[in-house]
Amino acid sequence: MTKTQTTNAQDARTGIQPTLNPGDEAPPGTMGTGEDVCPDCHGKGRIDGAPCATCGGSGTITRAIGGA
Ligand SMILES: [Zn+2]
């Protein structure tokens, strides 16, 4: 008859993960966060000609502002 498939396999663990760079403190769009200039490359996006790993070459990171 009706086969109810309870396979809600869309777990958050393997689900949608916004691009999070090592320098990001929270996923973009998170409440209480804002963009800040990358402390490693100072907004240039690269260090010694190589893409900055901290910000992923974007020059900015997502920082937790810690409002509360
Ligand atoms: Zn950087």
mmCIF file of C-alpha atoms and ligand atoms in Angstrom:
data_model
loop_
_atom_site.group_PDB
_atom_site.id
_atom_site.type_symbol
_atom_site.label_atom_id
_atom_site.label_comp_id
_atom_site.label_asym_id
_atom_site.label_seq_id
_atom_site.Cartn_x
_atom_site.Cartn_y
_atom_site.Cartn_z
ATOM 1 C CA MET A 1 0.000 0.000 0.000
ATOM 2 C CA THR A 2 1.332 3.363 0.941
ATOM 3 C CA LYS A 3 4.980 3.095 1.585
ATOM 4 C CA THR A 4 6.060 5.899 3.786
ATOM 5 C CA GLN A 5 9.683 6.498 3.234
ATOM 6 C CA THR A 6 11.172 8.083 6.236
ATOM 7 C CA THR A 7 14.490 8.708 4.701
ATOM 8 C CA ASN A 8 15.045 12.318 5.424
ATOM 9 C CA ALA A 9 18.626 11.931 4.495
ATOM 10 C CA GLN A 10 19.082 15.622 3.989
ATOM 11 C CA ASP A 11 20.954 16.034 7.190
ATOM 12 C CA ALA A 12 22.476 19.349 8.010
ATOM 13 C CA ARG A 13 25.849 17.745 8.326
ATOM 14 C CA THR A 14 26.201 16.883 4.691
ATOM 15 C CA GLY A 15 23.797 19.498 3.492
ATOM 16 C CA ILE A 16 24.230 23.000 2.338
ATOM 17 C CA GLN A 17 27.492 24.358 3.561
ATOM 18 C CA PRO A 18 28.204 27.895 2.471
ATOM 19 C CA THR A 19 31.723 28.541 1.449
ATOM 20 C CA LEU A 20 33.524 28.984 4.695
ATOM 21 C CA ASN A 21 37.082 30.119 4.635
ATOM 22 C CA PRO A 22 39.530 29.427 7.444
ATOM 23 C CA GLY A 23 39.321 33.048 8.464
ATOM 24 C CA ASP A 24 35.577 33.040 8.666
ATOM 25 C CA GLU A 25 34.113 32.833 12.112
ATOM 26 C CA ALA A 26 30.623 32.088 10.877
ATOM 27 C CA PRO A 27 28.817 31.335 7.649
ATOM 28 C CA PRO A 28 27.884 34.435 5.685
ATOM 29 C CA GLY A 29 24.478 35.736 6.604
ATOM 30 C CA THR A 30 24.633 34.531 10.165
ATOM 31 C CA MET A 31 23.057 36.864 12.650
ATOM 32 C CA GLY A 32 25.573 38.888 14.536
ATOM 33 C CA THR A 33 28.254 38.602 11.937
ATOM 34 C CA GLY A 34 29.679 40.998 9.457
ATOM 35 C CA GLU A 35 32.324 41.248 6.834
ATOM 36 C CA ASP A 36 35.710 42.418 7.856
ATOM 37 C CA VAL A 37 38.989 42.895 6.111
ATOM 38 C CA CYS A 38 41.082 39.782 6.212
ATOM 39 C CA PRO A 39 43.686 40.176 8.925
ATOM 40 C CA ASP A 40 46.214 38.137 7.006
ATOM 41 C CA CYS A 41 46.210 39.747 3.589
ATOM 42 C CA HIS A 42 44.637 43.020 4.679
ATOM 43 C CA GLY A 43 41.995 42.925 1.999
ATOM 44 C CA LYS A 44 44.312 42.178 -0.880
ATOM 45 C CA GLY A 45 43.209 38.609 -1.206
ATOM 46 C CA ARG A 46 46.703 37.376 -1.821
ATOM 47 C CA ILE A 47 49.907 36.976 0.033
ATOM 48 C CA ASP A 48 53.143 37.036 -1.922
ATOM 49 C CA GLY A 49 51.209 36.516 -5.133
ATOM 50 C CA ALA A 50 49.376 33.481 -3.856
ATOM 51 C CA PRO A 51 45.710 33.493 -2.929
ATOM 52 C CA CYS A 52 45.250 34.076 0.754
ATOM 53 C CA ALA A 53 44.116 30.898 2.446
ATOM 54 C CA THR A 54 42.505 32.694 5.322
ATOM 55 C CA CYS A 55 39.924 34.519 3.269
ATOM 56 C CA GLY A 56 40.032 32.306 0.231
ATOM 57 C CA GLY A 57 41.313 35.147 -1.885
ATOM 58 C CA SER A 58 38.294 37.335 -1.317
ATOM 59 C CA GLY A 59 40.096 39.757 0.924
ATOM 60 C CA THR A 60 37.318 39.708 3.452
ATOM 61 C CA ILE A 61 36.254 37.370 6.180
ATOM 62 C CA THR A 62 33.037 36.894 8.062
ATOM 63 C CA ARG A 63 33.586 37.949 11.604
ATOM 64 C CA ALA A 64 31.365 37.417 14.581
ATOM 65 C CA ILE A 65 30.573 40.847 15.854
ATOM 66 C CA GLY A 66 29.215 39.509 19.074
ATOM 67 C CA GLY A 67 26.353 41.891 19.562
ATOM 68 C CA ALA A 68 23.863 40.107 21.781
HETATM 69 ZN ZN ZN B 1 43.122 37.076 3.248
#
